[in-house]
XYZ file of C-alpha atoms in Angstrom:
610
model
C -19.330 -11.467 27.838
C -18.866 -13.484 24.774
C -21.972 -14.792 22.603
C -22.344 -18.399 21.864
C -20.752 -19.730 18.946
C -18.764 -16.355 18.363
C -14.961 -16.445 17.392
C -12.325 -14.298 16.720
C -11.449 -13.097 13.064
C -7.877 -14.370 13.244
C -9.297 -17.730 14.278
C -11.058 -18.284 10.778
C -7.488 -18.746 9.307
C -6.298 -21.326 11.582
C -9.228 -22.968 13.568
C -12.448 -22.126 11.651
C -11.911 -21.846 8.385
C -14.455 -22.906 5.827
C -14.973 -26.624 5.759
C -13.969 -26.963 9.339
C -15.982 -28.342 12.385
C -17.136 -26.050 14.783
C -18.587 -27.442 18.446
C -22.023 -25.579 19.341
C -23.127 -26.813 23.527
C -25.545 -29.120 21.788
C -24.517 -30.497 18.576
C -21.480 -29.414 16.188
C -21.654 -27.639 12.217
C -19.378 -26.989 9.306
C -18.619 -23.626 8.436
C -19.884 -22.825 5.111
C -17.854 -21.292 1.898
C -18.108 -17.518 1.280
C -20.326 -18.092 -1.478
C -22.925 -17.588 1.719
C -21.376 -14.694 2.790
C -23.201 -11.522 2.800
C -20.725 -9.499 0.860
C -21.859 -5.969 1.199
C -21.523 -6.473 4.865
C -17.980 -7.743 4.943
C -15.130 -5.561 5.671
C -12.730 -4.891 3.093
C -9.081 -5.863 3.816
C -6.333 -3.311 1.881
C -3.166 -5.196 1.277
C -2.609 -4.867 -2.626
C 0.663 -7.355 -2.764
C -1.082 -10.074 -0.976
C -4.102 -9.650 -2.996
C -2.260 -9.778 -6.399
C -0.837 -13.780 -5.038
C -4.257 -14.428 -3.727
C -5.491 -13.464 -7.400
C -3.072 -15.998 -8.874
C -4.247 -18.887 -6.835
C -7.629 -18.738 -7.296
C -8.165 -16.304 -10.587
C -8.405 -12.587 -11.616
C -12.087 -12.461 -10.167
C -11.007 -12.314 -6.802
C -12.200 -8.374 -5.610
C -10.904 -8.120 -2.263
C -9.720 -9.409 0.760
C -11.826 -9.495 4.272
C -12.818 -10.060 7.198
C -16.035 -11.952 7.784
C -19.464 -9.967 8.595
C -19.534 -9.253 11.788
C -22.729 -7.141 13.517
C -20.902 -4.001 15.281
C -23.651 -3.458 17.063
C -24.050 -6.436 18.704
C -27.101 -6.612 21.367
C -27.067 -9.380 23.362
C -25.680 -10.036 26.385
C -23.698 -12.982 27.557
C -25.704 -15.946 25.881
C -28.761 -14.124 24.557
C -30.086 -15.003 21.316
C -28.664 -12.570 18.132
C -31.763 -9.851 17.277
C -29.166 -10.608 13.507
C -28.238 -12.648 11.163
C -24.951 -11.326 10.136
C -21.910 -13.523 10.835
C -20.735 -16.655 9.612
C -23.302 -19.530 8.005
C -23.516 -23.102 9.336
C -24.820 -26.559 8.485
C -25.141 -28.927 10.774
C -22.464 -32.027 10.688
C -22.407 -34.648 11.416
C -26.268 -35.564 10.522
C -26.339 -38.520 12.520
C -27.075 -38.151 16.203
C -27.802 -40.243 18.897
C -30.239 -40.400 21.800
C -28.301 -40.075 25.168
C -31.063 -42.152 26.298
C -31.964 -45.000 24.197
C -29.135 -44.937 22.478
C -30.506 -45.091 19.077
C -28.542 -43.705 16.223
C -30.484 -41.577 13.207
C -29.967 -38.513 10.559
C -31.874 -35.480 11.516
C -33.315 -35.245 8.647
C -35.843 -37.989 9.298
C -38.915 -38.407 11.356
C -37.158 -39.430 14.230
C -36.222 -36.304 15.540
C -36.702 -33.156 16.271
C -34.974 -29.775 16.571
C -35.950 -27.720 19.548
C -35.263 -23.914 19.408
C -35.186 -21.701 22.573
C -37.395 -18.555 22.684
C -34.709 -16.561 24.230
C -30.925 -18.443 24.710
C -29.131 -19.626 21.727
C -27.353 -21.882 23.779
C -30.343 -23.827 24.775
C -31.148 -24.902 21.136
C -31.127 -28.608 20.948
C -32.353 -31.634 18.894
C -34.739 -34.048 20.561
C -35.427 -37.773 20.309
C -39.222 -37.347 20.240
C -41.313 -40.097 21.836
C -38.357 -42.204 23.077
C -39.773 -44.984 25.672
C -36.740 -44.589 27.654
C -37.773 -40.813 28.961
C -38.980 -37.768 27.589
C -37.532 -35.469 25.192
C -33.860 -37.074 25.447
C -31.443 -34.459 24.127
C -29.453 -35.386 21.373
C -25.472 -35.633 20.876
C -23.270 -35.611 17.675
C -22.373 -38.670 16.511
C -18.530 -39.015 16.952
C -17.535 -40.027 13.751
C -17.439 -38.989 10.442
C -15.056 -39.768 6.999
C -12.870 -37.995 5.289
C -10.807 -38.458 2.062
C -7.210 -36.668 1.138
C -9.118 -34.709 -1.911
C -10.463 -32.622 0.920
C -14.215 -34.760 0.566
C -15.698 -34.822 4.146
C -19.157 -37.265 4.584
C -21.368 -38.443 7.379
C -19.530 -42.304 8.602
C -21.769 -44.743 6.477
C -23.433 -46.504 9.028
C -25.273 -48.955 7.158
C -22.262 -49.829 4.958
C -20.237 -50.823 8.182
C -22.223 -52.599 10.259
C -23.044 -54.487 7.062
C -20.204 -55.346 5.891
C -20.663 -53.981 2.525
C -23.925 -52.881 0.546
C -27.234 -54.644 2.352
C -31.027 -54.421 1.839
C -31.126 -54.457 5.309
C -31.737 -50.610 5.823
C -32.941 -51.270 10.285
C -33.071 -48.736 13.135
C -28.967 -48.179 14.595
C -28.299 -48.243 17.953
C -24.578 -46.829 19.110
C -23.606 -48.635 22.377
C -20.850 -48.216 24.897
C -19.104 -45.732 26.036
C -15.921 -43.666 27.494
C -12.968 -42.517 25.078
C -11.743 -45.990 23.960
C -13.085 -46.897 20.647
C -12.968 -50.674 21.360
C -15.368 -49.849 23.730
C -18.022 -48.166 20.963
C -20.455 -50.730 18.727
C -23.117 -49.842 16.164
C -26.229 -52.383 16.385
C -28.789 -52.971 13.784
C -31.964 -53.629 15.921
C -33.504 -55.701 12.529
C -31.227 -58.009 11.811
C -29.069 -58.307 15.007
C -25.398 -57.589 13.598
C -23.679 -55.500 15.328
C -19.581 -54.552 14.613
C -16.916 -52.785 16.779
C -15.807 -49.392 16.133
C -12.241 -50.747 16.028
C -12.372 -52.392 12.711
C -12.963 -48.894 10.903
C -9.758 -47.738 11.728
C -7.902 -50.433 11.153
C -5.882 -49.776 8.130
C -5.142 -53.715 6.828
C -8.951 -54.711 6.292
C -10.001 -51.140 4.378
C -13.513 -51.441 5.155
C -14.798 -48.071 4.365
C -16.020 -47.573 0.613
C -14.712 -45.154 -1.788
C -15.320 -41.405 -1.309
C -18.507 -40.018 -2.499
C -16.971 -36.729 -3.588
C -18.889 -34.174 -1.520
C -17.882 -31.465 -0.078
C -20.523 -30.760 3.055
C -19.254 -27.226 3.390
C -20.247 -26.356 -0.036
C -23.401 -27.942 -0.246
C -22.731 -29.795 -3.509
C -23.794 -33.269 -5.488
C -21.133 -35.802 -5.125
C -18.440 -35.889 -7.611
C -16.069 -39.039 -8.521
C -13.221 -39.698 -6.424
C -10.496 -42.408 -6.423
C -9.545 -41.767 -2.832
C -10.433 -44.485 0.082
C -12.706 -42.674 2.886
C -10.931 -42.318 6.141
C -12.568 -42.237 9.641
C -12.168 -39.443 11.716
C -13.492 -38.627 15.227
C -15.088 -35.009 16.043
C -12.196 -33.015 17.048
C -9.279 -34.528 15.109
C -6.192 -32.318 14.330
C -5.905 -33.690 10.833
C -9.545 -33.126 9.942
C -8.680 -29.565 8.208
C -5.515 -27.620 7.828
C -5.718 -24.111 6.404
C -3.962 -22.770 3.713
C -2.534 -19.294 4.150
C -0.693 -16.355 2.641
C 0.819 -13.990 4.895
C 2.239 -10.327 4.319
C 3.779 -7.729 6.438
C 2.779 -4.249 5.612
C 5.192 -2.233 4.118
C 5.376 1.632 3.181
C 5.422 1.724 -0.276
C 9.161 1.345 -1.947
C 8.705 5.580 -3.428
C 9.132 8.765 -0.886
C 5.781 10.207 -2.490
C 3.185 10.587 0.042
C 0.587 10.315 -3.119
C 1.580 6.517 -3.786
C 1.075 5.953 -0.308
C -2.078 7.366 -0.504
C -3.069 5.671 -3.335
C -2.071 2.280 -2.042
C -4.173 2.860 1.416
C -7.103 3.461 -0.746
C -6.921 1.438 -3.571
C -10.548 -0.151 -3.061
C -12.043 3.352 -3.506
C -9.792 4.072 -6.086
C -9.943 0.935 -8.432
C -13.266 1.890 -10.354
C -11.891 5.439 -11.326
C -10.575 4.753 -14.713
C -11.503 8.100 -16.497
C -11.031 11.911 -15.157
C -15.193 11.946 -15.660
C -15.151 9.266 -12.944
C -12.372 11.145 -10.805
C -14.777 13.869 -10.859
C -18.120 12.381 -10.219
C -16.240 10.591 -6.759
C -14.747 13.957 -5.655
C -18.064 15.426 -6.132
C -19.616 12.430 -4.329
C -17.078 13.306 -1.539
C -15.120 10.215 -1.629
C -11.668 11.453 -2.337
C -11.544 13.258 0.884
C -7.927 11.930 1.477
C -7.111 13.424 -1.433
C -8.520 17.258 -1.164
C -4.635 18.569 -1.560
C -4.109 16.923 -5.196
C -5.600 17.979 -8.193
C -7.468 16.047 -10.546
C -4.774 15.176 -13.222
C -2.081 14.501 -10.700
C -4.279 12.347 -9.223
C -5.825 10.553 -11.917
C -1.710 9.793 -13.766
C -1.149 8.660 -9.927
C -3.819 6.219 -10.121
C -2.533 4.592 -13.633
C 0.615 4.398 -12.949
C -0.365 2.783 -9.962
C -2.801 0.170 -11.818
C -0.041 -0.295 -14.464
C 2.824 -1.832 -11.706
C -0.059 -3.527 -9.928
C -0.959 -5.260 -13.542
C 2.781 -6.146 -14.333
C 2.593 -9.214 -11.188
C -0.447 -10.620 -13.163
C 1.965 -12.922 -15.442
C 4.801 -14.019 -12.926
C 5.547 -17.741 -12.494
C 5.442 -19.278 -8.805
C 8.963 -18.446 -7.887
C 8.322 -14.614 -8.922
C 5.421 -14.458 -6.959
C 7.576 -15.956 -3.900
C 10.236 -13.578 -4.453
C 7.106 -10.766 -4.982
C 6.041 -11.566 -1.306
C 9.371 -11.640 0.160
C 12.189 -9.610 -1.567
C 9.875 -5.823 -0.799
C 9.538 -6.803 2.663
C 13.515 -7.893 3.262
C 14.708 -4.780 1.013
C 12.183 -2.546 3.491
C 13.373 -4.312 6.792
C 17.145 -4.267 5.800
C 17.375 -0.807 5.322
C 15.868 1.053 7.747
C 17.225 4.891 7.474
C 16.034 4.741 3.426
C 12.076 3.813 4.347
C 9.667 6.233 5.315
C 7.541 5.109 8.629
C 4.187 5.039 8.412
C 1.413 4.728 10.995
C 1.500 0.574 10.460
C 5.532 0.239 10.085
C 7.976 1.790 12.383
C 11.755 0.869 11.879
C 14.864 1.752 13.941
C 18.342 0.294 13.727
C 20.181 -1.272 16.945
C 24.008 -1.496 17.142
C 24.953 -5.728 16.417
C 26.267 -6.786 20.010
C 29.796 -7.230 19.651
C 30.358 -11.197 20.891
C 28.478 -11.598 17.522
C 29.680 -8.821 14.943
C 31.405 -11.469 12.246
C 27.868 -13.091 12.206
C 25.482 -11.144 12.346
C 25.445 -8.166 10.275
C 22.209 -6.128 11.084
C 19.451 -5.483 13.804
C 16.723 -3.876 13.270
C 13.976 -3.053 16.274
C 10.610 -2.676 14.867
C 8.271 -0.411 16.819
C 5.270 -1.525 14.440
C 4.188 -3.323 12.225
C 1.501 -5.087 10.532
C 0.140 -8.445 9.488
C -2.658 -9.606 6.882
C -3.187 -13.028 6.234
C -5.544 -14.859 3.552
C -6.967 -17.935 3.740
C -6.807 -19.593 0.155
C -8.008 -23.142 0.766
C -7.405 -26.442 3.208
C -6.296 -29.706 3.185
C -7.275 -33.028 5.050
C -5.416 -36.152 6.268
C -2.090 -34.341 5.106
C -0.967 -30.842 6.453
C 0.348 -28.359 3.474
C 3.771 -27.113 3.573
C 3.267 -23.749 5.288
C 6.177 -22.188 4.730
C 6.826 -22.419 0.640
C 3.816 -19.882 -0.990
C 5.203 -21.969 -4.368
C 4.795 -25.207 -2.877
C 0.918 -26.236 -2.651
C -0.386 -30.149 -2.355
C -1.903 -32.107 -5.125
C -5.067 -31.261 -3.995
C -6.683 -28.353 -2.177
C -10.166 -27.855 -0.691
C -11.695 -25.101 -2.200
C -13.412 -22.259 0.065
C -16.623 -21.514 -2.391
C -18.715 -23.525 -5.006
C -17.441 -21.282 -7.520
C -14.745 -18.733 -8.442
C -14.461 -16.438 -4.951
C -15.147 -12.879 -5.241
C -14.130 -12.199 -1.889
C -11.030 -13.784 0.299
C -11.179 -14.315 4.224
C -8.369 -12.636 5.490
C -7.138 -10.736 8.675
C -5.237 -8.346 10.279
C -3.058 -7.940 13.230
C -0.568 -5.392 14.666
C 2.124 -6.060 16.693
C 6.256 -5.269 16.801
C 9.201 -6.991 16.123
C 12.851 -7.900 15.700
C 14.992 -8.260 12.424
C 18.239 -10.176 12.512
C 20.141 -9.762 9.350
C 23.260 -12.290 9.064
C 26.636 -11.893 7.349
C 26.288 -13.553 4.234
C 30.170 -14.276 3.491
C 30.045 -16.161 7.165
C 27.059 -18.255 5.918
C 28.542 -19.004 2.796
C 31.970 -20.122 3.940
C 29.502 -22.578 6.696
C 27.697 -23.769 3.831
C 30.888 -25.345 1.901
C 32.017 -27.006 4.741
C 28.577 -28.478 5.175
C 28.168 -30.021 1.311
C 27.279 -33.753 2.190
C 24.704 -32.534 5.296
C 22.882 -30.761 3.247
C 22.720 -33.509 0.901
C 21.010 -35.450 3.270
C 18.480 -33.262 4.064
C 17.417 -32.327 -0.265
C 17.224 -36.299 0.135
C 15.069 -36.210 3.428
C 12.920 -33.587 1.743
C 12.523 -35.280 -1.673
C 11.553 -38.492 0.088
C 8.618 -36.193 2.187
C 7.219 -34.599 -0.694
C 6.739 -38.152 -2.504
C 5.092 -39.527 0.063
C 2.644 -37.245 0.099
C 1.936 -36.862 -3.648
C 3.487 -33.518 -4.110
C 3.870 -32.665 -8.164
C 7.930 -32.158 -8.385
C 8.993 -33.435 -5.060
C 12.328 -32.645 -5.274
C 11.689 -28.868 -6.052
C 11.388 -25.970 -3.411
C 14.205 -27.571 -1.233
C 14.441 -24.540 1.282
C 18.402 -25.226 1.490
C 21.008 -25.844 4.702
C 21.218 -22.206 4.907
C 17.168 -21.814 5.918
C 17.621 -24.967 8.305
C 20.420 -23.000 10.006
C 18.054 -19.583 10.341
C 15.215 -21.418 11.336
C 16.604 -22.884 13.845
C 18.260 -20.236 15.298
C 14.810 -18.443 14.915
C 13.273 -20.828 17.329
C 15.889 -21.114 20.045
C 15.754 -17.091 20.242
C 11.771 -17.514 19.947
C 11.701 -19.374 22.978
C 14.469 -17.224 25.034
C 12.648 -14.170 23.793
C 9.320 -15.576 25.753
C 10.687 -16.362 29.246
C 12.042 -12.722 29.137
C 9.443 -10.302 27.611
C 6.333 -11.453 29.083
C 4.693 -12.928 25.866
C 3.412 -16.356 25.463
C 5.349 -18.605 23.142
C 2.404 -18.554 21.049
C 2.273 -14.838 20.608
C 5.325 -14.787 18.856
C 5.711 -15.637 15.486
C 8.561 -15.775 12.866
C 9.246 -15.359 9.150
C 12.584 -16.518 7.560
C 14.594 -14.661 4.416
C 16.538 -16.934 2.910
C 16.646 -16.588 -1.020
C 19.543 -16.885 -3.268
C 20.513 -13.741 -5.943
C 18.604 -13.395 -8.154
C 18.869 -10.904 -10.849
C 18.546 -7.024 -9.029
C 17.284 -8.727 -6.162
C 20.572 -9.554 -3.230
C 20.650 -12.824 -2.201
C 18.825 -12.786 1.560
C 19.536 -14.077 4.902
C 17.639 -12.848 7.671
C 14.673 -13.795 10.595
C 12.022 -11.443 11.479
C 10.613 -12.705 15.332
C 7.314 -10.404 15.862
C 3.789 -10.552 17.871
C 1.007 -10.822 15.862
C -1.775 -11.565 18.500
C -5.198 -9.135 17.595
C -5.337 -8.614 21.182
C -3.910 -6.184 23.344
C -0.681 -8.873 24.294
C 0.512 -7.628 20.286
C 1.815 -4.114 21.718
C 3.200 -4.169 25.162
C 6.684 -3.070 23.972
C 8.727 -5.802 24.983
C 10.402 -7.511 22.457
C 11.294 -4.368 20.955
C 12.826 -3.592 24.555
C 14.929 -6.671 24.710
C 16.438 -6.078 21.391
C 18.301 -3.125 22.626
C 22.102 -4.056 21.979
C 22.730 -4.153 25.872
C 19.943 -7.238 26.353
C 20.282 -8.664 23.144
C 23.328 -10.754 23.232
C 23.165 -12.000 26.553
C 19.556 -13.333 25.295
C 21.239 -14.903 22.044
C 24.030 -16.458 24.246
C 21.416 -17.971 26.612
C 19.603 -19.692 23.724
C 22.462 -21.040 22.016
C 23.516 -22.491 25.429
C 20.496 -24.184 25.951
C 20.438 -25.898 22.475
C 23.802 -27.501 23.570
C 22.269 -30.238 25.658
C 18.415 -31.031 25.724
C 16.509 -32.955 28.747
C 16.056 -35.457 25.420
C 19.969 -36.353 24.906
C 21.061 -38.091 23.728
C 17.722 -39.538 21.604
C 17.075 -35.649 20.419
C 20.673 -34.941 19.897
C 21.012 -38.067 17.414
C 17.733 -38.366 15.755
C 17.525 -38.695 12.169
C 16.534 -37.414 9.229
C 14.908 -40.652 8.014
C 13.988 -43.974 9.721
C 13.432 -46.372 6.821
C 10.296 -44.936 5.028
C 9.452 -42.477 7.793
C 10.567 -38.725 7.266
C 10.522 -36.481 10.175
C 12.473 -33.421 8.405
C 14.269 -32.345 11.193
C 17.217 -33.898 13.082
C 18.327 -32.927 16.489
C 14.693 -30.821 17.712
C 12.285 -31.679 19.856
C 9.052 -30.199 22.314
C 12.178 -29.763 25.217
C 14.452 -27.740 23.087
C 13.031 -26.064 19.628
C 9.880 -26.827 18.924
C 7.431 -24.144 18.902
C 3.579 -23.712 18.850
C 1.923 -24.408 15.426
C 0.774 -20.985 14.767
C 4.359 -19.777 15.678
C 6.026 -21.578 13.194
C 5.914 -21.036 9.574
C 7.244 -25.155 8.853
C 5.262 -27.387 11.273
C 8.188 -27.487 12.556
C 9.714 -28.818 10.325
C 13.938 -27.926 8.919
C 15.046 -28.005 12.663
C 18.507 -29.180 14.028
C 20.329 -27.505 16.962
C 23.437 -29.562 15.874
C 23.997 -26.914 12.800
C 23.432 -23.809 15.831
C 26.056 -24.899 18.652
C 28.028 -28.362 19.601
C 25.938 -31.121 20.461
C 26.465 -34.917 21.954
C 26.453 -35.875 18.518
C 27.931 -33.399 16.703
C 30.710 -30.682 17.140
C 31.831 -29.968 13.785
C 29.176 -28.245 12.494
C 28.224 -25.618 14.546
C 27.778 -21.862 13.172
C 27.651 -20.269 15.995
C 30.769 -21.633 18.307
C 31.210 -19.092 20.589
């Protein structure tokens, strides 16, 4: 049975991140930054390319990446109260809370109430209204609302300020009336002087009554901080309250046949302090080089620097190295499956291409394992990141500690997969005929990008060709669950599509995998259905059911831009490609079935017309 308030690792990088809300059975809290972890009791995370992008972000003191402290022994049963204190930190937010019975509306932190702790079940622990002439001991509930500003700043709603109408010296007692789920319905009263406003008028956009920011960030526990940005209101559980950040790798067997290097790279944590053969010697003797028993010292220790030396050489590289850094080993690994060495986390077999789609697809590749680590490097608010581009970050990003992180939350998940490689000559002869559509859509993307304040907006255009292999991605996603047995949000997807560039081949290719960290990750299926006897009746079923969605003809001739509003993708919607947010690595985002198979609105431009 699951203890109260305890969550999954992988849910820190996309729920629960730092900065985020979390709802406790009695009131809600913000988790902390890591700057209250315990850091001898996290878990170290060993992924050295991810943690050389992670140390570009956000500096070269970053030590490691891991998973949050966790107590393995964990004693309590079912909702027992923890005999530790290891975990995640909390504050509570919002501080204002109101009496269920009297309806009054205070911070915590006054005289007013009280906090109530259970001698036995965590789940019991509760904040009072103490005294109240309405009934005894009222519990408490969380105020519903709260502000937020685009610069990542989150702040208790200022009460006083809106019921107001601006600055006052009237400082009276609150009272939050009304309810049900209709804000119209909510009011804040000031019992002192009688004024009382609707909830409405907050969130209404053409009257900007809330002040400016106050520049604090409640997760990091810090003095406010000037701030240009205009406070938004937010209500407790609203989607655009915090959106991580990530970086994402797949674990791959390093690019050498030496067993040493892969050695080395498994253990690089231990390894990293040895910088002299006195060291080298002083760990064996400390029994720390077990793995290692076979090699002698000076092997070893010329291992070790070479290794450091190709590590350092990433330090320097601009953004669109470090993109090509995270995707180029991974694609050159996938796409050539009888020159990699499998390893216990990546296990690679080539399938025969079915034949109804030899000219356009070049490669498939069924992989038996594999692995995932992910790093959370920061959030935004109000606007959601672009998730896809590791080079393309927003103006501003919330940090995850007070100061420069040591550590990084990250985690780790196992699964299997499928690797579609396409014929490149077939996507480039597509692409000329295609010249003024994908025009439209460096327009469409130039247009998004200013709107939401992104430095260079018309840099990091993805390209026709991506829109093409991410769609195709998500109409074999969704084929792919029906048949294997997975849910639609167990799978997930990662697109290759870089130009040439230098030694590096120009790329073109979709890895579909599971990446749950439960047992659903390795039942074997999808690697099943890739066989080349399943696999192309599954693409032909997905590419039929792009050609006409339960939304035609409004999905098939939606646009790329409707005056001022950008949607960034054309003919895709929730009935035909949309997938679940942790499934896809765009928000959905560079979708149109048009480009896959003929549409109502389009027949010209399909790459696939078979």
């Amino acid at each position: 049975m699951s203890v109260v308030g305890e969550i999954r690792p992988s849910q820190l990088l996309f729920t629960y991140g730092m900065g985020s809300l979390l709802n406790l059975p009695n009131y809600s809290a913000v988790i902390l930054g890591v700057d209250s972890w315990e850091e001898r009791l996290a878990t170290p995370v060993q992924e050295e390319r991810l943690l050389q992008v992670v140390r570009q972000r956000l500096g070269e003191q970053v030590r490691f990446l891991s998973v949050p402290p966790a107590d393995p022994e964990q004693t309590t049963g079912g909702y027992g109260r923890s005999k530790s204190n290891i975990g995640l930190p909390l504050a509570l937010f919002p501080q204002y809370m109101v009496c269920q019975a009297c309806r009054r509306l205070a911070p915590v932190d006054g005289t007013l109430f009280k906090f109530k702790e259970h001698r036995f079940y965590a789940h019991e622990d509760k904040y009072i209204h103490d005294n109240c002439h309405k009934t005894n001991d009222p519990a408490l509930i969380p105020s519903r609302f709260f502000v937020v500003c685009e610069n990542g700043h989150m702040d208790d709603f200022p009460w006083q300020y809106f019921v107001h109408r601006g600055n006052s010296d009237c400082q009276g007692d609150l009272q939050l009336l009304g309810q049900g789920s209709d804000i119209s319905m909510i009011t804040v009263k000031c019992k002192t002087c009688k004024t009382q406003r609707n909830m409405v008028d907050a969130f209404n956009l053409q009257k900007q009554v809330m002040p400016r920011c106050q520049g604090i960030h409640i997760h990091l526990s810090d003095q406010s901080k000037p701030c240009d940005k205009q406070m938004k209101p937010m209500t407790l559980g609203a989607s655009n309250a915090w959106f991580p950040l990530t970086l994402s790798v797949v674990s791959i067997p390093s690019e050498t046949d030496s067993e040493l290097d892969q050695l080395i790279e498994q253990n690089w944590l231990t390894l990293l302090p040895i910088t002299s053969i006195e060291i080298l010697k002083a760990f064996r003797d400390a029994q720390h080089l077990k793995p290692f028993y076979t090699y002698s010292d000076t092997l070893l220790f010329t291992a070790i620097q070479n290794y450091r030396e190709r590590q350092g050489s990433t330090e320097n590289q601009d953004p669109q190295d470090l993109k090509q850094h995270l995707l180029t080993p991974e694609y050159r690994v996938l796409s050539q499956p009888g020159k990699v060495k499998n390893s216990e986390d990546f296990q690679v077999v080539e399938e025969p291409v079915p034949s109804a789609f030899a000219g356009l697809i070049e490669k498939v590749v069924l992989v038996e394992r594999l692995r995932e680590v992910r790093a959370l490097i920061g959030f935004t608010r109000v606007m959601a990141p672009d998730h896809g581009d590791p080079d393309s970050q927003p103006v501003t990003v919330g940090p995850i500690a007070k100061s420069a992180p040591r550590l990084v939350p990250a985690s780790e998940v196992r699964g299997e997969g499928l690797f579609l490689v396409f014929n490149q000559r077939a996507l480039t002869a597509w692409i000329e005929r295609l010249q003024s559509e994908e025009s439209h859509w460096q327009a469409a993307h130039t247009q998004w990008r200013k709107l939401r304040k992104y430095p260079e907006p018309e840099a990091h255009f993805p390209g026709l060709q991506y829109v093409l292999l991410h769609s195709f991605s998500h109409a074999l996603m969704r084929q792919l669950s029906l048949e294997c047995g997975y849910s639609a949000a167990s799978i997930c997807e990662k697109i290759y599509s870089l130009p040439a560039e230098g030694e590096n081949p120009a790329q073109a290719g979709i890895l579909l995998y599971t990446a749950s960290p439960d047992s659903e990750g390795t039942l074997g299926g999808l690697v099943e259905l890739g066989r080349k006897e399943r696999l192309g009746a599954l693409i032909e079923q997905a590419l039929e059911n792009c050609r006409l969605c339960s939304s035609d003809p409004l999905c098939a001739e939606h646009p790329l831009k409707t005056g001022n509003q950008v949607s960034l993708h054309a003919a895709a919607c929730h009935a035909c490609l949309f997938a679940p947010e942790t499934s896809c690595e765009r928000g959905n985002h560079y979708l149109d079935r048009t480009l896959l198979v003929p549409t109502l609105s389009r027949e010209e431009w399909a790459f696939f017309d078979v």
